[in-house]
XYZ file of C-alpha atoms in Angstrom:
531
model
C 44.842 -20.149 -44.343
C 48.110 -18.029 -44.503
C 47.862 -14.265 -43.931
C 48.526 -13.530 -47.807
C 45.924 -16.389 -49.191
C 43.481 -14.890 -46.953
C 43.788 -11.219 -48.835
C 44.206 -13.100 -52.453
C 40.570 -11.950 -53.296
C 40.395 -8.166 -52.395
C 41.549 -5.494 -55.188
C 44.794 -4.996 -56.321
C 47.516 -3.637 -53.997
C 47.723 0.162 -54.351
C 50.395 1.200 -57.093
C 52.366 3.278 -54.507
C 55.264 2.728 -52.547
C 56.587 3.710 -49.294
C 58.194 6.818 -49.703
C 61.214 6.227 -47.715
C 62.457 3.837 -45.838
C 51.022 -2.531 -13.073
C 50.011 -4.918 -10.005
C 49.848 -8.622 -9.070
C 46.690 -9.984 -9.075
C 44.680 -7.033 -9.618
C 41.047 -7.040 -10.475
C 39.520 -5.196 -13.405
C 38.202 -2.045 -11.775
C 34.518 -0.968 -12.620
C 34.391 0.534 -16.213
C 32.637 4.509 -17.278
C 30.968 5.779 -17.343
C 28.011 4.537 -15.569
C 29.097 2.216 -12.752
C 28.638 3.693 -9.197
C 31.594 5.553 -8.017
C 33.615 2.635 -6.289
C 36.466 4.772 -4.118
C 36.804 8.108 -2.687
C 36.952 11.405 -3.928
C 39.686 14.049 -2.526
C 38.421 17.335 -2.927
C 37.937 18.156 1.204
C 40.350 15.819 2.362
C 43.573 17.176 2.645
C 45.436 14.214 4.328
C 46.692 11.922 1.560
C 45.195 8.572 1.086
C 46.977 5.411 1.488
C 48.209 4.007 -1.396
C 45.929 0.886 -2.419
C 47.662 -2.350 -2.969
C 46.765 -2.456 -6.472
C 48.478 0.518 -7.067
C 51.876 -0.432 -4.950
C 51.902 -3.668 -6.908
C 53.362 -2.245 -9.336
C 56.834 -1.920 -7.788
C 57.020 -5.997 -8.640
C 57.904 -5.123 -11.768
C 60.953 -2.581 -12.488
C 60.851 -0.545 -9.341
C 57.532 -0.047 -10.330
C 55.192 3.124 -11.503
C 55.712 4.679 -8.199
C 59.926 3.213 -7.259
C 62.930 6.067 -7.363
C 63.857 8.161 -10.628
C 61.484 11.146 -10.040
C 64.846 13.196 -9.432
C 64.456 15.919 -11.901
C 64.633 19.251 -10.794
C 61.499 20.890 -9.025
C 61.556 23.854 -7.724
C 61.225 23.094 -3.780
C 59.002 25.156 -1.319
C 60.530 25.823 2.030
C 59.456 23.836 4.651
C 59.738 25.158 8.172
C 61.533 22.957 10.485
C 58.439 21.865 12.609
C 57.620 20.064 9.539
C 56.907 16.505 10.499
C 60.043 14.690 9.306
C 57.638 11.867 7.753
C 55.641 14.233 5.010
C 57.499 14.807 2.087
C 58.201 18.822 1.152
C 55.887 20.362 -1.397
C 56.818 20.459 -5.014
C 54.521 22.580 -6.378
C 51.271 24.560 -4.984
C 48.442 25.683 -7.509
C 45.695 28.362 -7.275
C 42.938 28.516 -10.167
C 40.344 25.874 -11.939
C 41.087 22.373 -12.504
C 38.900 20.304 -14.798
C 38.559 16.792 -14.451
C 36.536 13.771 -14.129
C 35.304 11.299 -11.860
C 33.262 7.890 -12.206
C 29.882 9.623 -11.978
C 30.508 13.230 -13.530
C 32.328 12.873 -16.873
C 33.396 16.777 -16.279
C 33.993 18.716 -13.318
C 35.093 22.263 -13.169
C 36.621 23.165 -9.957
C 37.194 27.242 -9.771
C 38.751 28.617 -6.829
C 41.167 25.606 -5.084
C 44.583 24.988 -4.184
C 46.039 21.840 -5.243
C 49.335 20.228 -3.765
C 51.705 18.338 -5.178
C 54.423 16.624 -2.944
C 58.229 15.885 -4.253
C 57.226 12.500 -4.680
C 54.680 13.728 -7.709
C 51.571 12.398 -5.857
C 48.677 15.046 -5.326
C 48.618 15.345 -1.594
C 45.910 18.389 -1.232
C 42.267 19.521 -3.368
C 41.008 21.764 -1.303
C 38.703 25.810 -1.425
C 41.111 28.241 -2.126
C 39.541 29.964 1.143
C 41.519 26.782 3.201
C 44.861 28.887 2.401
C 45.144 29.351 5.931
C 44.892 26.300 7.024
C 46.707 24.029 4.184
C 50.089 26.424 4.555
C 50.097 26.062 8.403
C 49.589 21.820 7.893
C 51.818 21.760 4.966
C 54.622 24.633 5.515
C 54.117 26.666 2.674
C 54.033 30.424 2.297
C 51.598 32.601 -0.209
C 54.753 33.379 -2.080
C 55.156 29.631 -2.908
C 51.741 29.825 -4.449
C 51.674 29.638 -8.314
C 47.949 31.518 -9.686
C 46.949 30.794 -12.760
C 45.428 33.529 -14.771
C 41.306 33.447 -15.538
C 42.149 32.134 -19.127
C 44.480 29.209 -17.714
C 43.170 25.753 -16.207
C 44.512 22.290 -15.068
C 43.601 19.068 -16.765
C 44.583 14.980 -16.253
C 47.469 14.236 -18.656
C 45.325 12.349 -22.004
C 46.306 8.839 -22.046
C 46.825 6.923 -25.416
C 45.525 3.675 -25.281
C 46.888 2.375 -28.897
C 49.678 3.812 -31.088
C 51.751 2.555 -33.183
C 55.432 4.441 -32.552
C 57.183 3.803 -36.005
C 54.702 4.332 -38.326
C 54.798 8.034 -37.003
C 56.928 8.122 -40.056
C 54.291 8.433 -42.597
C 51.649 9.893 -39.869
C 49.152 12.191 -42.302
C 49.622 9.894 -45.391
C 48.711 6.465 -47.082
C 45.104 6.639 -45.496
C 43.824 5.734 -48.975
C 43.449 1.572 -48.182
C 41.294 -0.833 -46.619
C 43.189 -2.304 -43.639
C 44.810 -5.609 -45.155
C 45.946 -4.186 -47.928
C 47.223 -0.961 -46.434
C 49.501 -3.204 -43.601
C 51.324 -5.251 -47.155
C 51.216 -1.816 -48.783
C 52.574 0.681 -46.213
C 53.090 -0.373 -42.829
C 55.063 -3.828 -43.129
C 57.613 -2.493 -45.499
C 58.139 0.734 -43.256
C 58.110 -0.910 -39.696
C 61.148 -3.291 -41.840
C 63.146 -0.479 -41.755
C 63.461 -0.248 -37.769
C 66.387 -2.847 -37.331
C 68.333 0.320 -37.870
C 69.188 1.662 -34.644
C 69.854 5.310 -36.440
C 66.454 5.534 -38.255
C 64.571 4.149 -35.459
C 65.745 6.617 -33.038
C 65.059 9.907 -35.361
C 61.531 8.406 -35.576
C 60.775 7.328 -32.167
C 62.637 10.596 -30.910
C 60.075 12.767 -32.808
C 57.043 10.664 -31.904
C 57.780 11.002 -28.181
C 58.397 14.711 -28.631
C 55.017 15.064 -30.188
C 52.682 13.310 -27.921
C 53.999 15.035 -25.104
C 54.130 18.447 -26.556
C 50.521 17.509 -27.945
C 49.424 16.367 -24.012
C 50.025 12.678 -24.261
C 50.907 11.687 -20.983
C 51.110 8.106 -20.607
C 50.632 6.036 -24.227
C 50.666 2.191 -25.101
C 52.866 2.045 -28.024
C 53.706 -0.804 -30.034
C 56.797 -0.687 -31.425
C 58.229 -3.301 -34.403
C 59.556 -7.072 -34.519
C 63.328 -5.663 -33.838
C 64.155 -6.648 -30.002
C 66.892 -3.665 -30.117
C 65.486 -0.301 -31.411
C 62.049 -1.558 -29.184
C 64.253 -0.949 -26.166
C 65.204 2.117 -27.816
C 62.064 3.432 -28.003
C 61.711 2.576 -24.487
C 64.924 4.624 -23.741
C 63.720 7.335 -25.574
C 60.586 7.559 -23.874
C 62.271 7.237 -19.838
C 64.747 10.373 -20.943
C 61.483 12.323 -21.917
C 59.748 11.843 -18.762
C 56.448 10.019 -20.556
C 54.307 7.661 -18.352
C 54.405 4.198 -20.963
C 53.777 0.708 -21.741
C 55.836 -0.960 -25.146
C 55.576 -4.049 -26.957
C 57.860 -5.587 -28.908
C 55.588 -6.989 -31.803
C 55.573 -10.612 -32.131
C 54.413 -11.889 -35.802
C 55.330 -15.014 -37.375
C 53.141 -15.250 -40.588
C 53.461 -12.632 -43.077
C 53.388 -13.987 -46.898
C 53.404 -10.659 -48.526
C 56.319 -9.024 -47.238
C 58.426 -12.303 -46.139
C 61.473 -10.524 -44.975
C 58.953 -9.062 -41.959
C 57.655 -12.073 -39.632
C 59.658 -13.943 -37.322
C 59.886 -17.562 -36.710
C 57.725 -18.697 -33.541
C 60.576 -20.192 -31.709
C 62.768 -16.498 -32.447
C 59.428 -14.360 -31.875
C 58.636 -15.940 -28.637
C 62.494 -16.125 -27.354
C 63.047 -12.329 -28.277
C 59.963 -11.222 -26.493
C 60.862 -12.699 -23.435
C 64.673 -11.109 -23.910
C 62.632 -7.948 -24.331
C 60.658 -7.868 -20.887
C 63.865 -9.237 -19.400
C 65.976 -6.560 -20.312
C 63.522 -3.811 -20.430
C 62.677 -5.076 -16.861
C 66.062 -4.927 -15.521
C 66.493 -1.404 -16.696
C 63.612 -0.265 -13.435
C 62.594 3.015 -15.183
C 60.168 4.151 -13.389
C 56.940 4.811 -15.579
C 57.817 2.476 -18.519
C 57.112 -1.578 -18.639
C 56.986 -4.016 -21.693
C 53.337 -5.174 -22.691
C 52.986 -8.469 -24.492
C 52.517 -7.648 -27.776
C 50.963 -10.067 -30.483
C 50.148 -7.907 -33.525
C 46.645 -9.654 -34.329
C 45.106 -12.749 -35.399
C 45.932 -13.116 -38.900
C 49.773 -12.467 -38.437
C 50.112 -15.330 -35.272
C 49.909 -19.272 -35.548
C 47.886 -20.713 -32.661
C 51.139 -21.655 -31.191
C 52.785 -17.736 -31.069
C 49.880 -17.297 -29.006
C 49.865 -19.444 -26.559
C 53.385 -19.219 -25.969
C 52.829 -15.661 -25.318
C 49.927 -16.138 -23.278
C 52.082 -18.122 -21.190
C 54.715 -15.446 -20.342
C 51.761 -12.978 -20.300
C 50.387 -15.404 -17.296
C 54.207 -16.431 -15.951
C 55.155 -12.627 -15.385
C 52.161 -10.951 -14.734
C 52.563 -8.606 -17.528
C 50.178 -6.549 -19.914
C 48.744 -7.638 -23.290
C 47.529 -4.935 -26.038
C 46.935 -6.293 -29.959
C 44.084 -5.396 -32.195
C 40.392 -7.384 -32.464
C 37.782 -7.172 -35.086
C 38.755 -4.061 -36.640
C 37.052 -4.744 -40.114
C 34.863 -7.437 -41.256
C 37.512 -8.469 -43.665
C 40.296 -8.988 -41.074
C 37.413 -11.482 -39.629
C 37.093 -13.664 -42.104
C 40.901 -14.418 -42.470
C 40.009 -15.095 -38.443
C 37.433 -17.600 -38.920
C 39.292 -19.397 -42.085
C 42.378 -19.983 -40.047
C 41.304 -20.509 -36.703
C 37.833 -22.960 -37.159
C 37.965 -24.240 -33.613
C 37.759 -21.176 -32.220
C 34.091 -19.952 -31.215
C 35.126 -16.320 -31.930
C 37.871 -13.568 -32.550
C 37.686 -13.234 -28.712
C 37.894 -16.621 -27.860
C 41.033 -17.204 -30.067
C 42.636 -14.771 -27.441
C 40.772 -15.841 -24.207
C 41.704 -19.645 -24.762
C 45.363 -18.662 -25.327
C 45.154 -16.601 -21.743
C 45.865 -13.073 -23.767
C 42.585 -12.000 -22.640
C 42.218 -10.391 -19.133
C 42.165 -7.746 -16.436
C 45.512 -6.284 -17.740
C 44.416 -6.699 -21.658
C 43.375 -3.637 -24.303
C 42.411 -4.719 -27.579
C 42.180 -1.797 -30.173
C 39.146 -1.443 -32.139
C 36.620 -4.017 -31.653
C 33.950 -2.095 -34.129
C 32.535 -5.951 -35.063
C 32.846 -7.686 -31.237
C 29.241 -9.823 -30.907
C 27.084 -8.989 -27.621
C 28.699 -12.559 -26.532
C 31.915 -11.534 -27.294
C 31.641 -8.292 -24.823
C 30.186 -10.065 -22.488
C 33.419 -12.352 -22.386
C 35.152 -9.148 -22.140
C 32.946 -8.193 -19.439
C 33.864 -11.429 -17.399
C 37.794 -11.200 -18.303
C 37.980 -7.357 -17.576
C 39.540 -6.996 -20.455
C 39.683 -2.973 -22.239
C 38.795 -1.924 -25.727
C 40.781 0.890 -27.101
C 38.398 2.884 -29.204
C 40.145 4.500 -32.202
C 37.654 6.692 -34.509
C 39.978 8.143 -36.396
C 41.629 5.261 -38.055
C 38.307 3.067 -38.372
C 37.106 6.027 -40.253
C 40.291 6.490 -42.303
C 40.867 2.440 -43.234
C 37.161 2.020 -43.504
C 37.380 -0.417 -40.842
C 33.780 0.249 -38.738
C 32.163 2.551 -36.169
C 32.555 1.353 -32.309
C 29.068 1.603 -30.562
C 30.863 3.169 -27.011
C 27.361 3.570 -25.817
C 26.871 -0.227 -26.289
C 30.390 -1.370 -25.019
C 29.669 0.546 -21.699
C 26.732 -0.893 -21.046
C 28.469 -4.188 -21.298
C 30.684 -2.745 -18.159
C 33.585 -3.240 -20.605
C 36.647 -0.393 -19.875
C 36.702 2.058 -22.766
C 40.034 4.115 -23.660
C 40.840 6.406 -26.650
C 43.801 5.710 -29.081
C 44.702 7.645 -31.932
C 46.325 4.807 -33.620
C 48.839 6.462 -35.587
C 48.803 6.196 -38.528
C 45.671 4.923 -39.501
C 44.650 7.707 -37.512
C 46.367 10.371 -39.095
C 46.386 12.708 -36.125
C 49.102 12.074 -33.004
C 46.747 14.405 -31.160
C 44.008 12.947 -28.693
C 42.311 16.270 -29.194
C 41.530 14.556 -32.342
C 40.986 11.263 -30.872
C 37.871 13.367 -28.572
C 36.438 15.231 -31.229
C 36.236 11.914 -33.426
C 34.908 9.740 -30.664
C 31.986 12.550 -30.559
C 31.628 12.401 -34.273
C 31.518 8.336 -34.573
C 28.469 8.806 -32.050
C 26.950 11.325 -33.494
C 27.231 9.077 -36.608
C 25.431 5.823 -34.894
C 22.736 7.803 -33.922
C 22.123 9.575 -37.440
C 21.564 6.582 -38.839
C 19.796 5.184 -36.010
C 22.166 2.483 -34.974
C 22.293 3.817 -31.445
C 19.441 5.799 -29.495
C 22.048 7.794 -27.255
C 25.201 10.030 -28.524
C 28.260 10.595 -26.686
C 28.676 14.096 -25.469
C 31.921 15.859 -25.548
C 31.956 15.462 -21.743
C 31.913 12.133 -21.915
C 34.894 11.704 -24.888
C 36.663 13.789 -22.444
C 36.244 11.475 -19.539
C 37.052 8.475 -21.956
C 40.620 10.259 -22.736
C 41.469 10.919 -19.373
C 39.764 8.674 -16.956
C 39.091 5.798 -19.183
C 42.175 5.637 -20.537
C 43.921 5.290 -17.072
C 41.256 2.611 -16.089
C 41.795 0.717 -19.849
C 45.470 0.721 -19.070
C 45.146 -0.472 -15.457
C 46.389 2.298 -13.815
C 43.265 4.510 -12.859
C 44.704 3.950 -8.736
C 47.678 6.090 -10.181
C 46.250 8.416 -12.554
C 42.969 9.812 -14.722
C 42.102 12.941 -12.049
C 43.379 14.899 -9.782
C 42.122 12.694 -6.567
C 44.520 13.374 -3.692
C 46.989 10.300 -3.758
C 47.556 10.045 -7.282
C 49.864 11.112 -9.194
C 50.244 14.733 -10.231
C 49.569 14.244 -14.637
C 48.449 17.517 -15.701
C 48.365 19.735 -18.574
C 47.833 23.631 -18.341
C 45.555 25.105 -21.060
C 46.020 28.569 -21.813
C 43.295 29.572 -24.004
C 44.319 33.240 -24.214
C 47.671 32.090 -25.947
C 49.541 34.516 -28.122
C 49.605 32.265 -31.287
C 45.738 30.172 -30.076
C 44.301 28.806 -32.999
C 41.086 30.205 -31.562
C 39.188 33.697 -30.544
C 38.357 33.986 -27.237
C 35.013 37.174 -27.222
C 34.009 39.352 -24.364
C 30.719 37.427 -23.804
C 32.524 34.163 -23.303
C 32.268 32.092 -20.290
C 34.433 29.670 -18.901
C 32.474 26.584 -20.051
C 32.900 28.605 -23.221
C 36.623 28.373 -23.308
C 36.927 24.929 -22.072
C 34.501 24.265 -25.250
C 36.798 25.712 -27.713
C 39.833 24.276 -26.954
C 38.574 20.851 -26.838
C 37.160 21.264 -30.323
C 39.595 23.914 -31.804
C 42.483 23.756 -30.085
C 46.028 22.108 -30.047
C 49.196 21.918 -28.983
C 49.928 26.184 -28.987
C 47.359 26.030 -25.603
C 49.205 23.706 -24.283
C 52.049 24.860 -22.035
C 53.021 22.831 -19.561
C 53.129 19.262 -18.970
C 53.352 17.588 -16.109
C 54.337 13.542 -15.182
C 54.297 12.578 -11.695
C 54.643 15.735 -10.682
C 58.079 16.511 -12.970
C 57.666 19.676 -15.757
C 58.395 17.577 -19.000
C 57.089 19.956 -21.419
C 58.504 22.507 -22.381
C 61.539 20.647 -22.813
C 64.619 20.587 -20.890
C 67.909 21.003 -22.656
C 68.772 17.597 -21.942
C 66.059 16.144 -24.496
């Protein structure tokens, strides 16, 4: 059944228009939140840790997450000359509270420690505050290197976006009025059309960078359009911002209602591989192609198998969309009979394993997660947009249990909001939701969306050996929260304890608390003059 006979029987279309135009052979680590803590934790050890294999692997593929290109100017601390010639010089050295997670505490608050962050960007150093001493002796820096944050200031790891769609940015806050089918014919086919035009797509994708990162995003998995071109742009854009992502060229070849939007398979598979080619052979170092099939109803069998094929030649990512409505799995099971499931349609054509994240999944069967289970394959949890589209409620709760990696999206722009402030404080409502109406016996706490944005998302993505917390050896993603900011969309009252501002600016706050952002180390918000 084609993509548009498969919609013939919903309501009419909506009146409206658009209003203008990481390592080889790497094993799916253990998911959150409640798998036993399977490596190390820094905070005492102020040696850095060898680099795990997993993690190096990634320099197979375009210098890697970790290769050269972390150039940008730091301000260095002076290193006396007894300095052993092998440790790199400091970059920057912190003195306040750092909130984070780890495998077995969804939130940690760490007051009073000095954290170290070497010119490579890696986190070399968690340590007491009362180790000053000690720390500037091993590492050669002086008190007046030392940056204190205030008692209203704190560290956190960089959020990580596990789904988001770059050019539909455009209409971000809009067009939130359809079920899912008819809102991708409606709205989103007609405006992602419009990105063959080098000049459009770079205003958008310029602005959609800019926005994440102001917002905290520090690493995202966008998905960009079928136009081989502007998706490079987009990853061009992202390397001269500084942002920590994966891309994907889109690959559709059946789309009856807006014609002049699909590909042919021989085109869609032959451009995709052009795209990881050249993307590839540009080595930036924090952004690599992801294989990108849109979802079921918009591939033939043999789109996805052919890219299941180069997902399996190169070793690469896959990200596309599963089970989002109950709708979208009927057109599934009408055009795809032989297949068991929606998650076997992917696992038979190889697009489902340790380096997969499938957005949504609000209608996966207890068989089907437990095929995610045995692939290691992530679910990108969106709230936002399966509220907005109508699409479902994810049980986390039950996903975890499955051992299945959870991640947060905000899938702009069926989730209206680029923010994954948003992203937590819907992830806490969707819960709180399930258990209301007794669908699940447990909530998620705000803790725990925390951890998911953070932590999960770094595991979801693969890249949890690199970043997610501030373990010594990774790399230095970080946000600093002021909540005492001049223009804070909160009050802060004299009675008010830490755990009390932490509170408020996960569920009140925004971008105005956030004030610097950090990738690998590098200041990348505010911006430099360059960007």
């Amino acid at each position: 059944m084609k993509f548009r006979e498969a919609i013939a029987d919903t309501p009419p279309l909506h009146s409206g228009g658009v209003g203008c135009g990481f390592g080889a052979g790497r094993g799916p680590p253990k998911p959150l939140p409640e798998g036993q803590v399977t490596r190390g934790w820094g905070d005492g050890d102020s040696t850095r840790k060898p680099r795990s294999a997993a993690a190096d692997s990634g320099k197979k593929l375009a210098g890697g997450w970790e290769a050269a290109g972390r150039s940008g100017s730091r301000t260095h601390v002076a290193v006396p000359a007894m300095s052993s010639p092998q440790r790199s010089p400091l970059a920057h050295v912190f003195r306040g509270t750092f909130v984070h997670s780890r495998l077995d505490v969804p939130m940690e608050i760490l007051h009073g420690r000095l954290l170290g962050v070497d010119d490579g960007g890696t986190i070399v150093f968690l340590e007491q505050a009362d180790q000053q001493e000690q720390l500037a002796k091993k590492w050669g820096f002086k008190t007046s290197d030392i940056r204190e944050l205030t008692h209203h200031e704190f560290f956190m790891p960089g959020l990580v976006d596990t789904h988001i769609h770059a050019p539909q940015y455009l209409f971000a806050g809009t067009r939130v009025d359809l079920p899912l089918l008819q809102w991708l014919t409606t709205y989103t086919f007609p405006t992602e059309a419009k990105f063959k035009d080098s000049d459009f797509a770079e205003e958008v994708y310029t602005r959609v960078v800019r926005r994440t990162l102001k917002n905290g995003t520090t690493t995202a998995c966008y998905f960009a359009t079928i136009y081989t071109d502007t998706s490079l742009l987009l990853a061009d854009i992202i390397d001269k911002f500084g942002q920590r992502a994966f891309v994907g060229k889109v690959c559709m070849d059946i789309n009856d209602a807006v014609p002049h939007y699909k590909e042919t398979t021989a085109d869609s598979v032959q451009e995709m591989e052009r795209f990881v080619r050249e993307l590839l052979e540009r080595q930036y170092p924090r952004v690599l192609p992801i294989i990108t099939p849109r979802f079921g109803p918009s591939c033939t069998e043999d789109l996805l198998h052919a890219l299941g094929d180069l997902a399996q030649t190169h070793d690469l990512h896959v990200q596309s969309h599963i089970s989002e409505t109950e709708e979208e799995l009927k057109v599934v099971e009408n055009m795809f009979p032989a297949y068991q499931s929606y998650t076997d349609l992917y696992d038979k054509n190889k697009l489902l394993t340790s380096k997969t994240v499938m957005a949504h999944a609000c209608h996966l069967s207890e068989e089907e997660l437990g095929l995610f289970n045995l692939r290691g394959a992530a679910v990108a949890h969106c709230p936002s947009s399966n509220f907005s589209l109508h699409s479902g409620i994810l049980n986390v709760k039950n996903v975890l249990k499955h051992n299945v990696k959870v991640g947060l999206g905000t899938d702009v722009a069926g989730g209206y909001s680029a923010s994954m402030l948003d992203a937590i404080r819907k992830t806490v409502i969707a819960s709180n939701t399930l258990k209301i109406n007794k669908v699940s016996d447990a909530e998620l706490t705000l803790k725990e969306a925390f951890r998911l944005a953070t932590l999960g998302g770094s595991q979801a993505l693969g890249l949890d050996d690199v970043i997610g917390n501030f373990e010594v050896g990774k790399e230095f993603d970080a946000l600093l929260i002021n909540t005492k900011a001049s223009d804070s969309p909160f009050d802060l009252f004299s009675a008010d304890t830490f755990e009390d501002y932490l509170q408020k600016f996960l569920y009140l706050g925004d971008d105005r608390n956030i004030s610097e952002v950090y990738v690998a180390g590098k200041q990348v918000v505010p911006f430099s003059s360059s960007v």
